[in-house]
CSV table of C-alpha atoms in Angstrom, one decimal:
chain,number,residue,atom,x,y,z
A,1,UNK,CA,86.0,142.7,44.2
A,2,UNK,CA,82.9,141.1,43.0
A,3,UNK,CA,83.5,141.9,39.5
A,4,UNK,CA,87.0,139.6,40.3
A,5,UNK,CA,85.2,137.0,42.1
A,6,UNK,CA,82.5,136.5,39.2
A,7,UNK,CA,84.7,137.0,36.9
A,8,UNK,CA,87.0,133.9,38.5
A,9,UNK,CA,84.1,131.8,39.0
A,10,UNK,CA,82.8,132.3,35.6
A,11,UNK,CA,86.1,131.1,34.2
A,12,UNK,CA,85.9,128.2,36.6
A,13,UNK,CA,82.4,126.9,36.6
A,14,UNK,CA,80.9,128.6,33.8
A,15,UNK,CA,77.7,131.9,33.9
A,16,UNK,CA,75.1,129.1,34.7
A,17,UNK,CA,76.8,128.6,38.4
A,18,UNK,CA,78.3,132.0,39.3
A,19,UNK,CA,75.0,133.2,41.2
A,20,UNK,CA,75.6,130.2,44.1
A,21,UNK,CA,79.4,131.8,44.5
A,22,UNK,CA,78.5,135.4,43.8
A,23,UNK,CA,74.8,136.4,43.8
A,24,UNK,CA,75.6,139.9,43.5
A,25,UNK,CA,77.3,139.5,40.5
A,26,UNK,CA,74.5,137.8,38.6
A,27,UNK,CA,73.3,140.8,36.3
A,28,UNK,CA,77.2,141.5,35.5
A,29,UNK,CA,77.0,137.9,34.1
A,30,UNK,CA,74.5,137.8,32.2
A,31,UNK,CA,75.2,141.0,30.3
A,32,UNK,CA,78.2,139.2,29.3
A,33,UNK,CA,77.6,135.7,28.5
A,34,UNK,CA,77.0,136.3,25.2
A,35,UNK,CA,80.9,137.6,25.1
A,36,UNK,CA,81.9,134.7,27.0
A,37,UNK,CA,80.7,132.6,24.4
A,38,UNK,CA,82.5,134.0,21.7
A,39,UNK,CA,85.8,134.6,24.2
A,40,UNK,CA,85.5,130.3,24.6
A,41,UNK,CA,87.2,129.5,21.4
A,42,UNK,CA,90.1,132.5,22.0
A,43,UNK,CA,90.4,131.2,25.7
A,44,UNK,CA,91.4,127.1,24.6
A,45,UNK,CA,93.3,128.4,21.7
A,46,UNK,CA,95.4,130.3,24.3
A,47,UNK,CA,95.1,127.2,26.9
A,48,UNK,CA,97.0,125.3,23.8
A,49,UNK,CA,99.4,127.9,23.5
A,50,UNK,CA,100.4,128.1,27.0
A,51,UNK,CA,100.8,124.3,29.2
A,52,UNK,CA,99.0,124.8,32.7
A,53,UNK,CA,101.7,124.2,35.0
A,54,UNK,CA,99.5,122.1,37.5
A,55,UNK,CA,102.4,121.6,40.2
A,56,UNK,CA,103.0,125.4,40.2
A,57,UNK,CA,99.5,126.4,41.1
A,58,UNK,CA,98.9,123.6,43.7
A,59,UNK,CA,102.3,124.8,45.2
A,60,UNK,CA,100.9,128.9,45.0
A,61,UNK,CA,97.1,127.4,46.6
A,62,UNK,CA,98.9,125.8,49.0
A,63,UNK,CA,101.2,128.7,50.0
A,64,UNK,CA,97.7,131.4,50.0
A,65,UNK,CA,96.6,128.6,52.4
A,66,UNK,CA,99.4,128.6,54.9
A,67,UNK,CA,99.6,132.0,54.9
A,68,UNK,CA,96.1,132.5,56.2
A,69,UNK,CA,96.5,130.0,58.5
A,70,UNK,CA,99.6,131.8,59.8
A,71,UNK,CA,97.8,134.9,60.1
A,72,UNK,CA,94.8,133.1,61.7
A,73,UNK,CA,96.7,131.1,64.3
A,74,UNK,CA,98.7,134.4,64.9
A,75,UNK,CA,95.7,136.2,65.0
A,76,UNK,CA,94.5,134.1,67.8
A,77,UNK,CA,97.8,133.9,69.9
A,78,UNK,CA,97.6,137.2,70.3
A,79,UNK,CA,94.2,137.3,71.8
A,80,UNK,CA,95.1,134.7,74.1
A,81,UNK,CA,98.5,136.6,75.1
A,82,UNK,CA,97.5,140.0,75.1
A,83,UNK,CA,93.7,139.8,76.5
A,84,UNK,CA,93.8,137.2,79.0
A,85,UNK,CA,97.4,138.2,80.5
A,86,UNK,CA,98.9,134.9,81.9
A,87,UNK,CA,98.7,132.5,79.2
A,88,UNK,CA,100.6,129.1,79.6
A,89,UNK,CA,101.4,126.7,76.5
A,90,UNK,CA,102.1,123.4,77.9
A,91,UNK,CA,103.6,121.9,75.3
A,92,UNK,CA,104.3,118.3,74.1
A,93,UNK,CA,106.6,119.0,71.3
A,94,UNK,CA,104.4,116.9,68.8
A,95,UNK,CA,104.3,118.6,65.3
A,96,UNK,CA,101.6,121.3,66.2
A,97,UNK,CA,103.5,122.2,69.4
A,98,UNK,CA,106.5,123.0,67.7
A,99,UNK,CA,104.4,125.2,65.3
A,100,UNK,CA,103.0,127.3,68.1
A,101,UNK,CA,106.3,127.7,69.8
A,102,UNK,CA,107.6,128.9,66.5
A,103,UNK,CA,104.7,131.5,66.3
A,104,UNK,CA,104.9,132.5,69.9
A,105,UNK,CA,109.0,133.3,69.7
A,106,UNK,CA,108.1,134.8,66.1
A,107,UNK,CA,105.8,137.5,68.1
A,108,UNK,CA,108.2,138.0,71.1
A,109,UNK,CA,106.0,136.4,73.7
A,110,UNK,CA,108.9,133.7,74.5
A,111,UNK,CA,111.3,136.4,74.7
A,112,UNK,CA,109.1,138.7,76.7
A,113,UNK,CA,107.8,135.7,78.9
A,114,UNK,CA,104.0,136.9,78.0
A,115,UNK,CA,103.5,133.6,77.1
A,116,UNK,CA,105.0,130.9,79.5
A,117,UNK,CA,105.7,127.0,78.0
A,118,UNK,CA,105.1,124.1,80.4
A,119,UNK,CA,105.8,120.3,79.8
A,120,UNK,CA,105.1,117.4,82.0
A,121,UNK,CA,107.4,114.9,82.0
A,122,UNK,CA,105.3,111.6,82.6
A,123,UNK,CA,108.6,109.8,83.4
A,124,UNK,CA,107.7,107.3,80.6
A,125,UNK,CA,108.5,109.2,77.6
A,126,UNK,CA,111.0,109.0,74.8
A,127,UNK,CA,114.6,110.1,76.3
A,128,UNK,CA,114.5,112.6,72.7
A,129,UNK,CA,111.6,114.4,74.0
A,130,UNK,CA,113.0,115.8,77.6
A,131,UNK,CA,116.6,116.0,75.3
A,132,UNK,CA,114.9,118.1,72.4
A,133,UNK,CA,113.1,120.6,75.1
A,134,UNK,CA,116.8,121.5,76.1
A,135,UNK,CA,117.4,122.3,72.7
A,136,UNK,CA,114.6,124.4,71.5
A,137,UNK,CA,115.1,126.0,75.0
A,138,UNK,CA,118.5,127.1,73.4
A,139,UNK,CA,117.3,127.7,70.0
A,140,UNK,CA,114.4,130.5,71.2
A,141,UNK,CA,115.7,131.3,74.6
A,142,UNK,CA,113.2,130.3,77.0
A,143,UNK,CA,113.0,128.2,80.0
A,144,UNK,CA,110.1,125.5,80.1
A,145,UNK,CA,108.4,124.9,83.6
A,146,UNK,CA,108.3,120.8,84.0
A,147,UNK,CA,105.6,119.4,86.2
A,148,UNK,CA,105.5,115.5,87.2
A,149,UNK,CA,104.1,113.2,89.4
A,150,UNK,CA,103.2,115.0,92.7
A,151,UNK,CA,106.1,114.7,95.7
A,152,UNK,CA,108.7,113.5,92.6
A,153,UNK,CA,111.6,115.7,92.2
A,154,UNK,CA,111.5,116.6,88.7
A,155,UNK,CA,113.9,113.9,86.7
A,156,UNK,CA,113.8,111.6,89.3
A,157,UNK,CA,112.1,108.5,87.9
A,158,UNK,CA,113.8,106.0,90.8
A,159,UNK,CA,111.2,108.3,93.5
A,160,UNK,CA,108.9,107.5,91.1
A,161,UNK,CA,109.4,104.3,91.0
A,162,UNK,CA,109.3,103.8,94.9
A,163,UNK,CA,106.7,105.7,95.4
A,164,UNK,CA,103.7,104.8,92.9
A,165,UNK,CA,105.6,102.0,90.9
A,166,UNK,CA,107.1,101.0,87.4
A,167,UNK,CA,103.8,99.1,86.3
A,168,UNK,CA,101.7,101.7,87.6
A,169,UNK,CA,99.9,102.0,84.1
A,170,UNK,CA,99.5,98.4,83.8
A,171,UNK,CA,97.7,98.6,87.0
A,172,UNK,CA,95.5,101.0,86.5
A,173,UNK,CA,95.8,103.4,83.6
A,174,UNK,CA,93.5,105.8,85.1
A,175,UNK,CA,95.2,106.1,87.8
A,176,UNK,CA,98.5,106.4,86.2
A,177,UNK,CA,96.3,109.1,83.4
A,178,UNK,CA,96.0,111.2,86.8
A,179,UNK,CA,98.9,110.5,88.8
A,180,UNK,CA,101.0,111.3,85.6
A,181,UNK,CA,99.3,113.6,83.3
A,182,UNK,CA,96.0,115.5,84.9
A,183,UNK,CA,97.2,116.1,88.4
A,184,UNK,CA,100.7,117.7,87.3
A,185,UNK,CA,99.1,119.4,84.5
A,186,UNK,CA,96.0,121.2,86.6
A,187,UNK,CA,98.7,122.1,89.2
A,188,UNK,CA,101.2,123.6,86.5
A,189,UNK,CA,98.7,125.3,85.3
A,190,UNK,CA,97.4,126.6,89.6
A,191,UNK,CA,100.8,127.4,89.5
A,192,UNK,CA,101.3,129.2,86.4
A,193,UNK,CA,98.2,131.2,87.5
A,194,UNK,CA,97.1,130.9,84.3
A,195,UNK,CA,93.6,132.2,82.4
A,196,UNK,CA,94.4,130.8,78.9
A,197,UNK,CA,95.5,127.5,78.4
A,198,UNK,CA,97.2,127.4,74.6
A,199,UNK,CA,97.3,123.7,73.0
A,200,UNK,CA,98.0,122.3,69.5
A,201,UNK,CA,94.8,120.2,69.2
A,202,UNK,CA,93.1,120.3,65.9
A,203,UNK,CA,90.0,118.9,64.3
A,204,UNK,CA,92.4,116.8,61.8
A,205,UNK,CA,93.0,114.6,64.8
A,206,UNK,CA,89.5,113.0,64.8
A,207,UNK,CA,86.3,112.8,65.2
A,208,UNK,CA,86.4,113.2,69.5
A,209,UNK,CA,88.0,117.1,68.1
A,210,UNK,CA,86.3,117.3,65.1
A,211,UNK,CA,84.2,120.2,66.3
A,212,UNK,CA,86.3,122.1,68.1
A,213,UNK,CA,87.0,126.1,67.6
A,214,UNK,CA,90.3,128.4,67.9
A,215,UNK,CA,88.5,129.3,71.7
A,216,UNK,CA,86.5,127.6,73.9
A,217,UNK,CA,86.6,126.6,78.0
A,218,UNK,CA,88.5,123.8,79.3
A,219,UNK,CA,87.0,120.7,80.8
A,220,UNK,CA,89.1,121.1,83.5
A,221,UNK,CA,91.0,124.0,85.7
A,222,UNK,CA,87.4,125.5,86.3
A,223,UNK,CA,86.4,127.7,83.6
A,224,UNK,CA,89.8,128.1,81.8
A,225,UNK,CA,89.9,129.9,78.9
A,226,UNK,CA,91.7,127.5,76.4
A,227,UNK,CA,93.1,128.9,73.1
A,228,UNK,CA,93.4,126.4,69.8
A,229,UNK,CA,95.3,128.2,67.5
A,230,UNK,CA,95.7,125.8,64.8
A,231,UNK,CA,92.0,124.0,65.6
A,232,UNK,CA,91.6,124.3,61.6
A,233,UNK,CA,94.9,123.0,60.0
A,234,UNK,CA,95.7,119.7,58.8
A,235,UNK,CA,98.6,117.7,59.6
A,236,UNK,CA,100.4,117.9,56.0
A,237,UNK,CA,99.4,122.4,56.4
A,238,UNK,CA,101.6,121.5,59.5
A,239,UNK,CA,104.2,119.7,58.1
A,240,UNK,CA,104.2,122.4,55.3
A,241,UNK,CA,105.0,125.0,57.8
A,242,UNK,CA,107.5,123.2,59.4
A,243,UNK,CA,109.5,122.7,56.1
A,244,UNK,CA,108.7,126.7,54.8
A,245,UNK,CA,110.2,128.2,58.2
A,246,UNK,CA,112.7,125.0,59.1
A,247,UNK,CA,111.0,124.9,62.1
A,248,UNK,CA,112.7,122.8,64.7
A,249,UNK,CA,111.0,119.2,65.4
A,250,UNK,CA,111.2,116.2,67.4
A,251,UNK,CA,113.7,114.0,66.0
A,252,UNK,CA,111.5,110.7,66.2
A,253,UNK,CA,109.9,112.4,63.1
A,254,UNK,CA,112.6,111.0,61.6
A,255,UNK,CA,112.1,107.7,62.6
A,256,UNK,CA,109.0,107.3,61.3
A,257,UNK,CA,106.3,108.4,64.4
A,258,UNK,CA,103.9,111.0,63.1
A,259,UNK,CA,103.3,111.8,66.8
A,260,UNK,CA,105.0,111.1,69.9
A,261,UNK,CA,103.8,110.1,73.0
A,262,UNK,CA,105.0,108.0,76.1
A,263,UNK,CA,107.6,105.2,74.7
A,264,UNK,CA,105.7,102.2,76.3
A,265,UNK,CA,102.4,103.1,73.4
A,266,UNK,CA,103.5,104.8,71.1
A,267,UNK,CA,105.0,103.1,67.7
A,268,UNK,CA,106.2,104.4,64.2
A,269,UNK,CA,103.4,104.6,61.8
A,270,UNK,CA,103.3,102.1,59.8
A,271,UNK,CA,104.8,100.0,61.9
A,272,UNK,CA,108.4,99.5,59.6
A,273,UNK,CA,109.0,103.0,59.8
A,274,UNK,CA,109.0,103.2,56.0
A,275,UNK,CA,107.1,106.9,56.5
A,276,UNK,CA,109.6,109.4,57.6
A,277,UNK,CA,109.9,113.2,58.0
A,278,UNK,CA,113.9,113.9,57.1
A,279,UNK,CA,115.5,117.4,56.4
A,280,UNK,CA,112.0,119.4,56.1
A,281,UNK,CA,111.0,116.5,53.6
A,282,UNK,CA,109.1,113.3,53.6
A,283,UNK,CA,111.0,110.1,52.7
A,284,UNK,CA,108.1,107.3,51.7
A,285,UNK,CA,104.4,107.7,51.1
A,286,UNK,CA,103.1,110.3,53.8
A,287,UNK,CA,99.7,109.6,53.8
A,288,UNK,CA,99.6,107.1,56.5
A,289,UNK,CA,100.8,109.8,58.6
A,290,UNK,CA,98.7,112.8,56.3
A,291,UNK,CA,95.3,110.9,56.2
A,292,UNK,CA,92.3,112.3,58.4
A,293,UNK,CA,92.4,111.3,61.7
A,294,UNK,CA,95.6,109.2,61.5
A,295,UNK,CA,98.3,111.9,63.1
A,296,UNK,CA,97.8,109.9,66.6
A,297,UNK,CA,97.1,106.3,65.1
A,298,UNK,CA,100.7,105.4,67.0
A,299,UNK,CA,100.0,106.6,70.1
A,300,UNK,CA,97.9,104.5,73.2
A,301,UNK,CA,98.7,101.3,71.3
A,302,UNK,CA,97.7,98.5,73.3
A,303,UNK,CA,95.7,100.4,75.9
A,304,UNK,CA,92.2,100.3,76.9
A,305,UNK,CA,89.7,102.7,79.0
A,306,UNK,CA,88.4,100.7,82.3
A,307,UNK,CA,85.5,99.5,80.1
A,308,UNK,CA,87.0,98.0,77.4
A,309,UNK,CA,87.0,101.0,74.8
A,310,UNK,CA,89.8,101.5,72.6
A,311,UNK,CA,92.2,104.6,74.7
A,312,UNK,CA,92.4,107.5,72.4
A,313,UNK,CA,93.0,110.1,74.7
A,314,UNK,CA,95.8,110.9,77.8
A,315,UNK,CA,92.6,112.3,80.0
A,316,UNK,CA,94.0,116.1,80.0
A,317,UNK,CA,91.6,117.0,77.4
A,318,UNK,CA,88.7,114.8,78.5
A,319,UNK,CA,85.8,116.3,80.7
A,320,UNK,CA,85.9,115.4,84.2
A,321,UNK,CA,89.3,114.1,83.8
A,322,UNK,CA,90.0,115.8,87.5
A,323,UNK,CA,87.6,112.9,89.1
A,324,UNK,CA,89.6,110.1,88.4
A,325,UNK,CA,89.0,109.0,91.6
A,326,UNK,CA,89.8,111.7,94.4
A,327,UNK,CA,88.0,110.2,97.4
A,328,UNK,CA,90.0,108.0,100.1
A,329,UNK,CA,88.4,104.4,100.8
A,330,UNK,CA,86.7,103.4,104.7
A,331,UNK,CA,86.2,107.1,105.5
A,332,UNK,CA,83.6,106.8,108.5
A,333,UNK,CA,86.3,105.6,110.8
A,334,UNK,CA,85.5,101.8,111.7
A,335,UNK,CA,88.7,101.3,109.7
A,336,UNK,CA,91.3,102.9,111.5
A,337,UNK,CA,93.9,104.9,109.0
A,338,UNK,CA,97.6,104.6,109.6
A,339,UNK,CA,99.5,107.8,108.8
A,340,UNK,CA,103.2,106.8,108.5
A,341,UNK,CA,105.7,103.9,108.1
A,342,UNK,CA,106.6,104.7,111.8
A,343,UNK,CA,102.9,104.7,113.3
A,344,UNK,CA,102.4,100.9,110.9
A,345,UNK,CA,105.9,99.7,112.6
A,346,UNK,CA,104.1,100.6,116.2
A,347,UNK,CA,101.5,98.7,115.9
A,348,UNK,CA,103.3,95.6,114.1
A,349,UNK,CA,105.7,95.4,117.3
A,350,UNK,CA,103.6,96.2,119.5
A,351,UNK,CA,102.1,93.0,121.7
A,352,UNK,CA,98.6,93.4,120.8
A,353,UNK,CA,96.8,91.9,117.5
A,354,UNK,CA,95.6,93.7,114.3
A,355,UNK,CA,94.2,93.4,110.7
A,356,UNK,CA,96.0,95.7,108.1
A,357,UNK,CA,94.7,96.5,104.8
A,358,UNK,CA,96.9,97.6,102.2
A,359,UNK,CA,95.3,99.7,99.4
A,360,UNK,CA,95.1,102.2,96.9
A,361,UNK,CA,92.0,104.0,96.5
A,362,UNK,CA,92.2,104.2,92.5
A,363,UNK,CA,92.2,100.3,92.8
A,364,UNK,CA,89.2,98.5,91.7
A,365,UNK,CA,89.8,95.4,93.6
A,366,UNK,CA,89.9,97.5,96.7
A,367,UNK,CA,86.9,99.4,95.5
A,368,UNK,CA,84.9,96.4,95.0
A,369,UNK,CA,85.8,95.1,98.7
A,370,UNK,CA,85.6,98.7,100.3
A,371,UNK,CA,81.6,97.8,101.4
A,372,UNK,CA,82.5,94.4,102.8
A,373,UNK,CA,85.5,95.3,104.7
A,374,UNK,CA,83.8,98.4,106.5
A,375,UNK,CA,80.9,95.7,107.9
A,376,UNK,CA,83.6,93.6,108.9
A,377,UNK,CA,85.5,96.2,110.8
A,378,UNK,CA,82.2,96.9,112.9
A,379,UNK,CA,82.2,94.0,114.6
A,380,UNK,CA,85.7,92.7,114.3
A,381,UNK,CA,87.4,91.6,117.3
A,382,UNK,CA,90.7,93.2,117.0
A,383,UNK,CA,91.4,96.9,115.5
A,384,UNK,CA,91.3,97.4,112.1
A,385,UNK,CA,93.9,99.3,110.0
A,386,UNK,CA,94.3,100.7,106.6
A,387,UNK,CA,97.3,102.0,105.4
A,388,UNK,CA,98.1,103.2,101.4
A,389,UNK,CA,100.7,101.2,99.8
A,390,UNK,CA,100.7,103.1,96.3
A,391,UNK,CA,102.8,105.7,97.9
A,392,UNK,CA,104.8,103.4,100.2
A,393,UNK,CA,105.6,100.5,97.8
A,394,UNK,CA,109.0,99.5,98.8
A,395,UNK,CA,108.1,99.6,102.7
A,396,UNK,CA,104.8,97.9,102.0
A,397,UNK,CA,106.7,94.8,100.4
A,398,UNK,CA,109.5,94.6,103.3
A,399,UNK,CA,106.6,94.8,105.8
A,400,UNK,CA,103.4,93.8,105.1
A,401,UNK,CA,103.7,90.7,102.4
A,402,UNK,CA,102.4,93.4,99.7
A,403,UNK,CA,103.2,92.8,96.1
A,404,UNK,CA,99.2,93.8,94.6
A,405,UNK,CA,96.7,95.4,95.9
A,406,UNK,CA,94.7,94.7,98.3
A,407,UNK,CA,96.4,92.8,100.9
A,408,UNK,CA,95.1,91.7,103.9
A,409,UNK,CA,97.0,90.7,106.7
A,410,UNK,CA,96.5,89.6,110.2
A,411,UNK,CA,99.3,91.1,112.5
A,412,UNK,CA,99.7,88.6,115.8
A,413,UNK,CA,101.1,89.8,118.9
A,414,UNK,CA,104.6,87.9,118.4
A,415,UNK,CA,104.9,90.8,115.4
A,416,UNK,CA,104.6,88.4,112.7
A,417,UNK,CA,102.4,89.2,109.7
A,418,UNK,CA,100.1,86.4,108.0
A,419,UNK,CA,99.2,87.2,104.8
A,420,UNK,CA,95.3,86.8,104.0
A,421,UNK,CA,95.5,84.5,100.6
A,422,UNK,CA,92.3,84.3,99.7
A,423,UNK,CA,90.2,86.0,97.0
A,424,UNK,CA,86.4,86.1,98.9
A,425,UNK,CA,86.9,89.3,100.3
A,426,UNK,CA,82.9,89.4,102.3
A,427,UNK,CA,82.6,90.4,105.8
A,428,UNK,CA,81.7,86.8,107.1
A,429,UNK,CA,85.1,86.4,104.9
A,430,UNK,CA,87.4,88.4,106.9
A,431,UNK,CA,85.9,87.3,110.1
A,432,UNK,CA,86.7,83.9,109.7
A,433,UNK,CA,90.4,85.3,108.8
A,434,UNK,CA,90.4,86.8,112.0
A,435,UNK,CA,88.8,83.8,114.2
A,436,UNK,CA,91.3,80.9,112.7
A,437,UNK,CA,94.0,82.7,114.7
A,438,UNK,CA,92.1,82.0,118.2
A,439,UNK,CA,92.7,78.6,117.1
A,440,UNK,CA,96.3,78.1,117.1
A,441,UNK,CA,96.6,80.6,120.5
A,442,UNK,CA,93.9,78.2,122.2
């Protein structure tokens, strides 16, 4: 073998160089440079004789080079399946997704349910995604577990809807990051009982994974084992794949997205589409698409982090993605909580006199009043009330003048509700609210 290798290297970068590729080969190369010299005039004459066929061997490199990676991401699958037990793929059938489902039914672990598949269905993505999960479903007979937002039914975007709201993520993408992706996700995976998490990211993808390895422990989940199987392969390696096998893919591919996300950010790349992956083939210049760290240039468009920074990533793979916010606001109980739409209709028809918050604890407006409010409530005349709107939306707009958060309001004893307009939101503030309605009783 090291005769070979010095003997290839010798050929390629001449005697001088062959000890930095194959130091134990050095004495074998010099004993024969002098033949190499006299071989150099026989070796062009036969180069004219014979035309390199430069298309051939790029097409054989490339080939030696999938196939390692096939055995390497194999290699690795199996380790995740077989040692850990309970492994769960949740999968996003994005190009390197439908890779590793490829590989898993290829070793049986679909078939065998070793290896279960998981998808969460944001309720904003592309109606071809949840439609091309029933069809590889079909095509390598498996059944995907779907997680969504928690208390949704899954499919049910209208309880969605009524419960956290349509413009969630353009109130808070955070909020909508944990609602949508990280909370179903961590409890697919509680459910699963999974001890490997397998996933499709790759170092290709950017600098924020440039480092990462075929194994390493999840941010999240607390201490998961997380299995990358193709950490080391390039989008074009995976688009190779895809076309050797005629691997089935999402059919946005062929619509010019190198990666597919929710449909609110995420856009063809570029932008007319002109880039297109079409019967296992490219159609238009692929390295927009092919080019480091531009498989996920379409996706997040238009979205930033809370401050400022360009989004580049859902928050399941980022550390401490679980703490989006998971404390409630006005916990010490000088703000009274109401627990139901009933208990909030009691105490607007009853004949006394209140002051309702409405909030959401991911909200930064109601963050930013959360100090004020509790000094207020300690000395307020009348009880004090908060009640969560984000999970009551259509009651909280029929009942208490709600249409952002927070609203204030000040409930008098006839059982009407006055909306607090202002935007000062300090205790001397609210108390004022309250004291202009002794006015017009006096």
């Amino acid at each position: 073998m090291k005769v070979y290798a010095a003997s290839v290297a010798a050929a390629l970068f001449g005697a001088t160089a062959i000890s930095a590729f194959a130091p134990g080969a050095t004495r074998a190369v010099a004993r024969s440079s002098s033949n190499a010299v006299m071989q150099r005039s026989s070796a062009l004459a036969m180069a004219d004789d014979k035309v390199f066929d430069q298309e051939a061997y790029i097409a054989e490199s490339k080939e030696m080079r999938l196939k390692h990676l096939e055995e390497q991401a194999m290699f690795a699958l199996k380790i995740a399946v077989e040692n850990y037990g309970n492994a769960v793929f949740p999968n996003a059938m994005i190009a390197g997704d439908v890779v590793i489902t490829h590989l898993l039914h290829r070793m049986g672990y679909l078939k065998d349910g070793k290896a279960k598949i998981m998808v969460v269905d944001t309720f904003h993505l592309f109606p071809e995604t949840m439609e091309f999960l029933r069809e590889i479903e079909d095509f390598y007979g498996f059944k995907a577990e779907v997680f969504c937002a928690e208390g949704i039914p899954v499919g049910d975007k209208a309880a969605y809807d009524k419960r956290y709201g349509a413009n969630l993520w353009k109130e808070d993408i955070e909020q909508y990051d944990k609602v949508c992706k990280v909370e179903p996700f961590q409890r697919g995976l509680k459910t699963l009982g999974t001890d490997c998490m397998i996933n499709g990211r790759t170092r290709w993808q950017g600098f924020e994974r440039a480092w990462i390895d075929q194994f390493e422990n999840a941010p999240i989940g607390g201490g998961l084992a997380k299995c990358n199987p193709i950490a080391y392969w390039t989008l074009e390696d995976t688009f190779d794949y895809i076309a050797k096998y005629e691997v089935p893919h999402h059919p946005l591919h062929a619509k010019g997205y190198p990666s597919i996300g929710d449909e609110k950010d995420t856009i063809p790349i570029p932008e007319d589409g002109s880039t297109k992956f079409v019967n296992f083939k490219f159609e238009g210049d692929p390295t927009p698409w092919l080019d480091y760290a531009s498989e996920r240039k379409g996706r997040f468009v238009g979205l930033a982090n809370k401050d400022g920074s360009t989004k580049t990533e859902c928050g399941i793979h980022v550390a401490g993605a679980e703490q989006t916010f998971d404390r409630d606001l006005w916990e010490d109980g000088k703000v009274q909580s109401i627990a139901s739409n009933e208990e909030a209709l009691e105490i607007i028809k009853g004949d006394g006199e209140a002051i309702i918050a409405v909030y959401a604890p991911w909200c930064q407006f109601c963050q930013g009043m959360e100090e004020e409010f509790e000094k207020y409530a300690a000395s307020a005349g009348v009880p004090v009330y908060k009640f969560r709107g984000d999970e009551e939306r259509e009651f909280v707009q029929e009942n208490l003048n709600t249409e952002s958060f927070p609203t204030v309001n000040f409930v008098k004893s006839d059982g009407s509700v006055v909306k607090y307009d202002s935007e000062a939101r300090s205790a001397s503030d609210f108390a004022n609210f309250e004291k202009s309605f002794e006015k017009s009783t006096a």
